[in-house]
Amino acid sequence: MWSCCPEIFSMAAADPCELIPSVLIYLYFYFKRAVLNLLQSVSRQTTNMLFVLFCFKLCCCLAAIQANYAPYFFDNGARSTNGNMALLSLSEDTPVGTHVYTLNGTDPEGDPVTYGLTYEAGSRRYFSVDRNLGNVTLIEELDREKEDEIEVIVSISDGLSTVSEKVRILVTDANDESPEFINTPYIAQVPENTPSGSSIFKIEAVDRDTGSGGSITYFLQNIHANKFTIDRHSGVLRIKTGVTLDYEKSRTHFVVVVAKDGGGKLRGDNKVFSATTTVTVNVEDVQDTPPMFIGTPYYGYVYEDTLAGSEVLTVVALDGDRGKPNSIRYCLVNGSEGSFEISNTTGAISVIKSPNQLKKEVYELKVQASEVSPEGDISVYAFAMVTIRVVDLNNHPPTFYGENGPQNRFELTMYEHPPEGEILRGLKITVNDSDQGANAKFNLRLVGPGGIFRVVPQTVLNEAQVTIIVENSAAIDYEKFKVLTFKLLAIEVNTPERFSSTADVVIRLLDTNDNVPKFSSDYYIARIPENSPGGSNVVAITATDPDSGLWGEVKYSIYGTGADLFLIHPSTGIIYTQPWAVLDAEVNSKYNFYVKAEDTDGKYSLAEVFITVLDVNDHSPEFNENIQEKTMIIGSPVKIEAIDQDAEEPNNIVDYSIMQADPANVFDIDQSTGEIKLKSYIRSLDIIHNITKNKDCIWSVVVQAKDRGSPSFSTTAVLKIDITEETLHKGPMAAFLMQTKDNPMKALGVLAGVMGIMVLITIMISTAMFWRNKRSNKIMPVRRIIKKRQPQPSRTVRMEWLKFKRPSNAAEKFVVEDDAQSLQNENSNNNVQVAPVPPAAPVPPPPPALASSGDAAGWRVPTVSGSLTPKFINKQLKKRGHSSAHNALVSELKMRFEKRNAAIGEPHI
């Protein structure tokens, strides 16, 4: 079908976008021809209709295809959070699940768009996108050190067209890497004579972070205890200034180096990472120490059957510089007398003569060991003495030797508790078997208390220096053993004779102050009666110090807040009371304090002493003061009480009894409580009057209070009982009078208190009134009017004569011209100054409106204590005096008062 349209393909090669319309046109004609062929049997009208419909549809498709435009992304710049993700940068510490970007684009036709993210083959998928919203989410953890750029293909589609773009996302650094040391492990070889301050090694660490997080500084742990320093920037390790290395003291040093980065942000926080490594510094030996002999002292033996040229013993010397030792050469300096020779390389000493030709029994050989350098030079040397004995066959048992020859008893004096591992250097013991070969082999054993000492060597060939070493220091105790005795046994091993010998080892111990005084008890409890005289023994304290001599002497002392009344004998430990001490259980019955036991070296221990003062029945019961008289209401008991001051029971328990009563058999008393009551048959005063002729009903009873102590004390008292019947009066006053009947002083005290309160209130009110009047400028009343009550009319009528016109000055209506000075003194109103115009008396208030009564008794008008505030008088009025109208008014008022007083018949004041 397409072979007939080559122009279509040539057009597509030139411009692919122009291919679609051409193809559609071609399809139009092709399908038209096909439809015409298929519809040959159909009518021409029907064919034309189908063709028109097909053309219409084809035109619509062509129009739609030609009008569609591709969607596109918004480009909002490098720092935008929406667009096409171009130039987006993310920190590698961004958490997974974070919304990092929003793809944003549009379609020119306004159709909805969808978004997509794709990756190239083999790439990791770091992001996911919401197809509709364009929200891009981080789904894989970022790591800049592995991948600092991420290529993503973003796409936008409107359903018909899809636009894709490849964008590059930059991953920025976060401080998430720790420094790493390279080329580990670090081992440095340093000669011991390297000068201080020299560089000996370089440490290198890398941090894959950038910026400050990738910068590294170095420092050492335990810098003060270290012999090295490090350059904080370069990592060069140096020997500290003033410090030298010594192979013989320490062959290896371990230096801990810390590498720390410069810090940086990680998930919002500033983080600093560090790493540590250990540098092993091996100190190389240099030749600076002379040779040393091993296994000294040396002893050798030449037996009677020894052949000439036989080896006697071998001395061994080593170079003191163990790292790179020089070879050792041996030679005999003197003492051989031509009978012995030594190998200059092995140190083997041989006899060169027959034993029969040896003229001495003991030969002392001086051996020299010299260091030979690689160049063949002899640098340093050392000497050792070798003792060679000439012995015969196995006919002698092992023999112990002291400093002066054979010895079977060795004694040593030493202090107790020597350090474990210490050698008993005071014992100079040598054991020797004069036999040769296997006959001279024997074992050493220490027989005695086990586990205290051990002997070395345990197996000896020919001869050895016996060394006894402390194994258990605690068991070497002077307090347990003054003398330790052992048997040192040497017994041959491989001989039929099994020769043996023993030596006594006697160790005498010297005491040290290794013990603290110890009390027989941690605390002491003592009891002492309160009536004990001063200086009485209380308790004996015992403390022992097992040390000997002055160290075992114990001195006692006491101290504490409760020790004031007591003393202790410094030697015997007896605690006794002070000579002046008076113990009283009622004041203090418990004492406790500490006792100190101390030796002469200041070592001490403490114990606590508890002393209880035992109560003694030394107090008699004492009655209360108000026991002399009691009032008893029939049916109610009266109670007496006595107190015993003793501290403990039964000394302070009081029993009550009636010793005598007149008349007898009338009262009962409770033995425990002291309640006295009448016999049950006495229920009224009439019964009492029938018993006795005493009509006042006041009876005397002798009561006794007796304690239960041993011996017992008692006190008697005479009690007067006034028997009455219950009063009918009720109320607090009656109750008070009944309560105070037996104690009249109580009633007088209450009465005096009430009167004192009333006087105090009166003084306070008077003082307040005085100061109020003194500080006020008001005019006080100048006279008091007392009159009898008259039959009065109504108040309105009595007030008629008081009504008058109000003058211009309110104070002028009370002006009285005569006797002003005397009236003022009468009222004691001293704060009012005498003025040319004296104050007038106030108008008396109207009497109260009371009903008229036929009683002829007079009534008095209460004192008027009001005041009026004065007003300033006009200067012109002062000059010409008071007006005549005012004077007449006051005179009229005065005359009316005098008439009323005359009618009543009482003078006025």
CSV table of C-alpha atoms in Angstrom, one decimal, residues 133-466:
chain,number,residue,atom,x,y,z
A,133,LEU,CA,0.2,16.6,42.0
A,134,GLY,CA,3.9,16.4,41.0
A,135,ASN,CA,5.1,16.1,44.6
A,136,VAL,CA,8.6,14.5,44.5
A,137,THR,CA,9.6,12.4,47.6
A,138,LEU,CA,13.0,11.0,48.5
A,139,ILE,CA,12.7,7.2,48.8
A,140,GLU,CA,16.4,6.3,49.0
A,141,GLU,CA,19.1,7.5,51.4
A,142,LEU,CA,21.6,9.9,49.7
A,143,ASP,CA,25.3,9.5,50.1
A,144,ARG,CA,27.5,12.2,48.5
A,145,GLU,CA,30.6,10.2,49.0
A,146,LYS,CA,29.2,7.5,46.7
A,147,GLU,CA,27.2,9.5,44.3
A,148,ASP,CA,27.4,13.3,44.2
A,149,GLU,CA,25.1,13.8,41.1
A,150,ILE,CA,21.9,12.1,40.2
A,151,GLU,CA,20.4,12.1,36.7
A,152,VAL,CA,16.6,11.9,36.5
A,153,ILE,CA,14.3,12.0,33.4
A,154,VAL,CA,11.3,14.1,34.3
A,155,SER,CA,8.3,14.0,32.0
A,156,ILE,CA,5.0,15.9,31.7
A,157,SER,CA,2.1,14.6,29.6
A,158,ASP,CA,-1.4,15.9,28.6
A,159,GLY,CA,-2.6,12.5,27.5
A,160,LEU,CA,-1.6,13.0,23.9
A,161,SER,CA,1.8,14.4,24.1
A,162,THR,CA,4.6,13.7,26.5
A,163,VAL,CA,7.6,15.9,27.1
A,164,SER,CA,10.7,14.5,28.8
A,165,GLU,CA,13.7,16.2,30.1
A,166,LYS,CA,16.9,14.9,31.7
A,167,VAL,CA,17.9,16.9,34.8
A,168,ARG,CA,20.9,16.6,37.1
A,169,ILE,CA,20.4,16.9,40.8
A,170,LEU,CA,23.4,17.8,43.0
A,171,VAL,CA,24.0,16.1,46.3
A,172,THR,CA,25.6,18.4,48.8
A,173,ASP,CA,27.8,17.3,51.7
A,174,ALA,CA,26.9,16.8,55.3
A,175,ASN,CA,29.3,15.9,58.1
A,176,ASP,CA,28.4,12.2,58.1
A,177,GLU,CA,31.8,10.6,57.8
A,178,SER,CA,34.3,9.9,60.5
A,179,PRO,CA,38.0,10.3,59.9
A,180,GLU,CA,39.7,7.1,58.7
A,181,PHE,CA,43.3,6.2,59.3
A,182,ILE,CA,45.2,4.8,56.3
A,183,ASN,CA,48.1,2.4,56.1
A,184,THR,CA,47.3,0.9,59.5
A,185,PRO,CA,48.5,-0.8,61.6
A,186,TYR,CA,51.1,1.7,62.7
A,187,ILE,CA,54.4,0.2,64.0
A,188,ALA,CA,57.5,2.4,64.6
A,189,GLN,CA,61.0,1.1,65.3
A,190,VAL,CA,62.9,3.7,67.3
A,191,PRO,CA,66.4,3.3,68.7
A,192,GLU,CA,66.6,3.9,72.4
A,193,ASN,CA,69.2,6.6,72.0
A,194,THR,CA,67.0,8.7,69.7
A,195,PRO,CA,67.3,12.4,70.9
A,196,SER,CA,64.2,13.9,72.5
A,197,GLY,CA,62.1,16.0,70.2
A,198,SER,CA,62.9,13.9,67.2
A,199,SER,CA,60.2,12.9,64.7
A,200,ILE,CA,59.7,9.2,64.7
A,201,PHE,CA,56.5,8.5,62.7
A,202,LYS,CA,53.7,10.1,60.7
A,203,ILE,CA,50.1,9.3,61.1
A,204,GLU,CA,47.7,10.0,58.3
A,205,ALA,CA,43.9,10.0,58.4
A,206,VAL,CA,41.4,11.1,55.7
A,207,ASP,CA,37.8,12.3,56.0
A,208,ARG,CA,35.7,12.1,52.8
A,209,ASP,CA,33.6,15.0,53.9
A,210,THR,CA,34.2,18.4,52.4
A,211,GLY,CA,34.8,21.8,54.1
A,212,SER,CA,35.3,21.8,57.8
A,213,GLY,CA,34.0,18.3,58.1
A,214,GLY,CA,36.9,17.1,56.0
A,215,SER,CA,39.6,18.9,57.9
A,216,ILE,CA,41.5,16.7,60.5
A,217,THR,CA,43.4,17.5,63.6
A,218,TYR,CA,45.4,15.0,65.7
A,219,PHE,CA,46.0,14.7,69.4
A,220,LEU,CA,47.0,12.0,71.9
A,221,GLN,CA,45.1,10.4,74.7
A,222,ASN,CA,46.8,10.6,78.2
A,223,ILE,CA,49.1,13.3,77.0
A,224,HIS,CA,50.5,13.8,80.5
A,225,ALA,CA,51.4,10.1,81.0
A,226,ASN,CA,52.8,9.9,77.5
A,227,LYS,CA,56.4,10.2,76.3
A,228,PHE,CA,55.3,11.4,72.9
A,229,THR,CA,53.7,14.4,71.3
A,230,ILE,CA,52.0,14.8,67.9
A,231,ASP,CA,51.7,17.7,65.5
A,232,ARG,CA,48.0,18.5,65.4
A,233,HIS,CA,48.0,19.4,61.7
A,234,SER,CA,50.6,17.1,60.1
A,235,GLY,CA,50.2,14.1,62.4
A,236,VAL,CA,53.9,13.8,62.9
A,237,LEU,CA,54.7,11.8,66.1
A,238,ARG,CA,57.7,13.1,68.1
A,239,ILE,CA,59.5,12.2,71.4
A,240,LYS,CA,58.7,14.7,74.1
A,241,THR,CA,61.3,17.3,74.9
A,242,GLY,CA,63.4,16.2,77.8
A,243,VAL,CA,62.2,12.5,77.6
A,244,THR,CA,64.4,9.6,76.6
A,245,LEU,CA,63.7,6.0,75.7
A,246,ASP,CA,65.2,3.1,77.5
A,247,TYR,CA,65.0,-0.4,76.1
A,248,GLU,CA,65.9,-2.0,79.4
A,249,LYS,CA,62.9,-0.3,81.1
A,250,SER,CA,60.3,-0.5,78.5
A,251,ARG,CA,60.6,-2.2,75.1
A,252,THR,CA,57.3,-1.2,73.7
A,253,HIS,CA,55.0,1.8,73.9
A,254,PHE,CA,51.4,2.0,72.8
A,255,VAL,CA,50.3,5.5,71.8
A,256,VAL,CA,46.6,6.1,71.2
A,257,VAL,CA,46.1,8.8,68.5
A,258,VAL,CA,42.8,10.5,68.1
A,259,ALA,CA,41.9,12.1,64.7
A,260,LYS,CA,39.0,14.6,64.9
A,261,ASP,CA,37.3,16.4,62.0
A,262,GLY,CA,36.4,20.1,62.1
A,263,GLY,CA,32.7,19.5,62.6
A,264,GLY,CA,29.7,20.3,60.5
A,265,LYS,CA,25.9,20.1,60.2
A,266,LEU,CA,24.2,16.8,60.2
A,267,ARG,CA,20.4,16.7,60.3
A,268,GLY,CA,20.3,20.2,61.7
A,269,ASP,CA,22.8,19.6,64.5
A,270,ASN,CA,26.5,20.4,64.6
A,271,LYS,CA,28.4,17.1,64.7
A,272,VAL,CA,32.0,16.4,65.3
A,273,PHE,CA,33.4,12.9,64.5
A,274,SER,CA,36.6,11.3,65.6
A,275,ALA,CA,38.5,8.1,65.3
A,276,THR,CA,41.3,6.5,67.2
A,277,THR,CA,44.2,4.2,66.4
A,278,THR,CA,47.1,2.8,68.3
A,279,VAL,CA,50.7,3.3,67.3
A,280,THR,CA,53.1,0.6,68.5
A,281,VAL,CA,56.5,2.1,69.2
A,282,ASN,CA,59.1,-0.6,69.5
A,283,VAL,CA,62.3,0.6,71.2
A,284,GLU,CA,65.4,-0.8,69.6
A,285,ASP,CA,68.3,-1.7,71.8
A,286,VAL,CA,71.7,-0.1,71.5
A,287,GLN,CA,74.9,-1.2,73.2
A,288,ASP,CA,75.0,0.6,76.5
A,289,THR,CA,74.8,-2.1,79.2
A,290,PRO,CA,77.6,-4.5,80.3
A,291,PRO,CA,77.1,-8.3,80.3
A,292,MET,CA,75.6,-10.0,83.2
A,293,PHE,CA,76.2,-13.5,84.6
A,294,ILE,CA,73.2,-15.8,85.0
A,295,GLY,CA,72.8,-18.3,87.9
A,296,THR,CA,75.5,-16.9,90.3
A,297,PRO,CA,77.0,-18.0,92.5
A,298,TYR,CA,78.7,-20.8,90.6
A,299,TYR,CA,79.7,-24.0,92.3
A,300,GLY,CA,81.4,-26.9,90.6
A,301,TYR,CA,82.7,-30.3,91.7
A,302,VAL,CA,85.6,-32.6,90.6
A,303,TYR,CA,85.1,-36.1,91.7
A,304,GLU,CA,87.9,-38.6,92.3
A,305,ASP,CA,86.9,-40.6,89.3
A,306,THR,CA,86.7,-37.6,87.0
A,307,LEU,CA,88.8,-37.8,83.9
A,308,ALA,CA,91.1,-35.1,82.8
A,309,GLY,CA,89.4,-32.8,80.3
A,310,SER,CA,86.0,-33.3,81.8
A,311,GLU,CA,83.6,-30.4,81.9
A,312,VAL,CA,83.0,-29.2,85.5
A,313,LEU,CA,80.4,-26.5,85.0
A,314,THR,CA,79.3,-23.8,82.6
A,315,VAL,CA,79.0,-20.2,83.3
A,316,VAL,CA,76.6,-18.1,81.3
A,317,ALA,CA,76.8,-14.4,80.7
A,318,LEU,CA,74.4,-12.4,78.6
A,319,ASP,CA,74.7,-9.0,77.0
A,320,GLY,CA,72.7,-6.5,79.0
A,321,ASP,CA,71.5,-5.1,75.8
A,322,ARG,CA,68.9,-7.8,75.0
A,323,GLY,CA,67.7,-6.3,71.7
A,324,LYS,CA,70.9,-6.6,69.7
A,325,PRO,CA,73.2,-8.5,72.0
A,326,ASN,CA,76.9,-8.9,71.2
A,327,SER,CA,78.7,-12.2,71.4
A,328,ILE,CA,80.4,-13.0,74.7
A,329,ARG,CA,83.9,-14.2,75.2
A,330,TYR,CA,85.1,-16.0,78.4
A,331,CYS,CA,88.5,-16.3,80.0
A,332,LEU,CA,90.0,-17.3,83.3
A,333,VAL,CA,91.7,-14.4,85.1
A,334,ASN,CA,93.2,-16.2,88.0
A,335,GLY,CA,92.7,-19.0,90.5
A,336,SER,CA,93.0,-22.0,88.1
A,337,GLU,CA,96.7,-22.7,88.9
A,338,GLY,CA,96.9,-24.5,85.6
A,339,SER,CA,94.3,-27.1,86.6
A,340,PHE,CA,91.3,-25.7,84.8
A,341,GLU,CA,90.5,-24.1,81.5
A,342,ILE,CA,87.4,-22.3,80.1
A,343,SER,CA,85.9,-22.3,76.6
A,344,ASN,CA,86.0,-18.7,75.3
A,345,THR,CA,82.8,-19.1,73.4
A,346,THR,CA,80.6,-21.4,75.6
A,347,GLY,CA,81.9,-20.6,79.1
A,348,ALA,CA,82.3,-24.3,79.9
A,349,ILE,CA,85.0,-24.9,82.6
A,350,SER,CA,87.0,-28.2,82.3
A,351,VAL,CA,89.5,-29.8,84.5
A,352,ILE,CA,92.8,-30.5,82.7
A,353,LYS,CA,94.5,-32.6,85.3
A,354,SER,CA,93.6,-35.8,87.0
A,355,PRO,CA,91.8,-35.4,90.3
A,356,ASN,CA,94.7,-37.1,92.0
A,357,GLN,CA,97.0,-34.3,90.7
A,358,LEU,CA,94.8,-31.5,92.2
A,359,LYS,CA,96.5,-30.1,95.3
A,360,LYS,CA,93.6,-28.1,96.7
A,361,GLU,CA,90.2,-29.2,97.8
A,362,VAL,CA,88.6,-25.9,96.7
A,363,TYR,CA,89.5,-23.7,93.8
A,364,GLU,CA,88.2,-20.2,93.4
A,365,LEU,CA,88.3,-19.2,89.8
A,366,LYS,CA,87.7,-15.7,88.6
A,367,VAL,CA,86.0,-15.6,85.2
A,368,GLN,CA,85.8,-12.7,82.9
A,369,ALA,CA,83.0,-12.3,80.3
A,370,SER,CA,83.6,-9.7,77.6
A,371,GLU,CA,81.4,-8.3,74.9
A,372,VAL,CA,82.8,-8.5,71.4
A,373,SER,CA,81.4,-6.1,68.8
A,374,PRO,CA,80.7,-7.1,65.2
A,375,GLU,CA,83.9,-5.4,64.3
A,376,GLY,CA,85.8,-7.7,66.8
A,377,ASP,CA,86.5,-5.1,69.4
A,378,ILE,CA,86.1,-5.8,73.1
A,379,SER,CA,83.9,-3.1,74.6
A,380,VAL,CA,82.8,-3.9,78.1
A,381,TYR,CA,83.2,-6.9,80.5
A,382,ALA,CA,82.1,-8.4,83.8
A,383,PHE,CA,83.5,-10.8,86.4
A,384,ALA,CA,82.2,-13.7,88.3
A,385,MET,CA,83.7,-16.1,90.9
A,386,VAL,CA,83.4,-19.9,90.4
A,387,THR,CA,84.0,-22.3,93.3
A,388,ILE,CA,85.1,-25.8,92.4
A,389,ARG,CA,85.4,-28.5,95.0
A,390,VAL,CA,87.2,-31.7,94.6
A,391,VAL,CA,85.1,-34.6,96.0
A,392,ASP,CA,85.4,-38.3,96.1
A,393,LEU,CA,82.8,-41.1,95.5
A,394,ASN,CA,79.3,-41.5,96.9
A,395,ASN,CA,80.3,-42.0,100.5
A,396,HIS,CA,78.9,-38.9,102.0
A,397,PRO,CA,75.3,-37.8,102.6
A,398,PRO,CA,74.2,-34.3,101.6
A,399,THR,CA,75.7,-31.8,104.1
A,400,PHE,CA,74.5,-28.3,105.1
A,401,TYR,CA,77.0,-25.6,105.4
A,402,GLY,CA,76.8,-22.3,107.1
A,403,GLU,CA,79.2,-19.4,106.9
A,404,ASN,CA,81.7,-21.2,109.1
A,405,GLY,CA,81.4,-24.7,107.8
A,406,PRO,CA,79.1,-27.6,108.2
A,407,GLN,CA,76.1,-26.7,110.3
A,408,ASN,CA,72.9,-28.5,111.3
A,409,ARG,CA,71.1,-25.6,113.0
A,410,PHE,CA,70.3,-22.3,111.5
A,411,GLU,CA,68.7,-19.5,113.5
A,412,LEU,CA,67.2,-16.3,112.3
A,413,THR,CA,65.5,-13.4,114.1
A,414,MET,CA,63.0,-11.4,112.0
A,415,TYR,CA,59.9,-9.3,112.3
A,416,GLU,CA,56.5,-10.7,111.9
A,417,HIS,CA,54.5,-10.3,108.7
A,418,PRO,CA,57.3,-9.9,106.2
A,419,PRO,CA,56.2,-9.3,102.6
A,420,GLU,CA,55.3,-12.4,100.6
A,421,GLY,CA,58.0,-13.4,98.2
A,422,GLU,CA,60.8,-12.0,100.5
A,423,ILE,CA,63.9,-14.1,100.8
A,424,LEU,CA,65.2,-14.8,104.3
A,425,ARG,CA,68.6,-13.3,103.6
A,426,GLY,CA,69.8,-13.8,107.1
A,427,LEU,CA,70.0,-17.6,106.6
A,428,LYS,CA,73.3,-18.4,104.8
A,429,ILE,CA,72.7,-22.1,104.0
A,430,THR,CA,74.6,-24.1,101.5
A,431,VAL,CA,73.9,-27.8,100.9
A,432,ASN,CA,76.5,-30.0,99.3
A,433,ASP,CA,76.8,-33.6,98.3
A,434,SER,CA,80.5,-34.5,97.8
A,435,ASP,CA,79.6,-37.4,95.6
A,436,GLN,CA,79.7,-37.2,91.8
A,437,GLY,CA,77.1,-37.4,89.1
A,438,ALA,CA,73.8,-39.0,90.0
A,439,ASN,CA,75.0,-39.7,93.4
A,440,ALA,CA,75.2,-36.0,94.1
A,441,LYS,CA,71.6,-35.4,93.1
A,442,PHE,CA,69.2,-34.9,96.0
A,443,ASN,CA,66.0,-33.1,96.9
A,444,LEU,CA,65.4,-30.4,99.4
A,445,ARG,CA,62.2,-30.2,101.5
A,446,LEU,CA,61.1,-28.0,104.4
A,447,VAL,CA,59.3,-30.0,107.1
A,448,GLY,CA,57.1,-28.1,109.5
A,449,PRO,CA,54.0,-25.8,109.5
A,450,GLY,CA,52.8,-26.0,105.9
A,451,GLY,CA,52.2,-23.1,103.5
A,452,ILE,CA,54.4,-20.6,105.4
A,453,PHE,CA,57.8,-20.9,103.6
A,454,ARG,CA,59.1,-22.7,100.6
A,455,VAL,CA,62.6,-23.7,99.8
A,456,VAL,CA,64.4,-23.3,96.5
A,457,PRO,CA,65.9,-25.1,94.7
A,458,GLN,CA,64.0,-28.2,95.4
A,459,THR,CA,66.4,-30.4,93.4
A,460,VAL,CA,70.1,-30.0,93.7
A,461,LEU,CA,73.0,-31.5,91.9
A,462,ASN,CA,76.2,-31.5,94.0
A,463,GLU,CA,75.8,-28.2,95.8
A,464,ALA,CA,73.4,-25.2,95.9
A,465,GLN,CA,72.7,-22.1,97.9
A,466,VAL,CA,69.5,-22.8,99.9
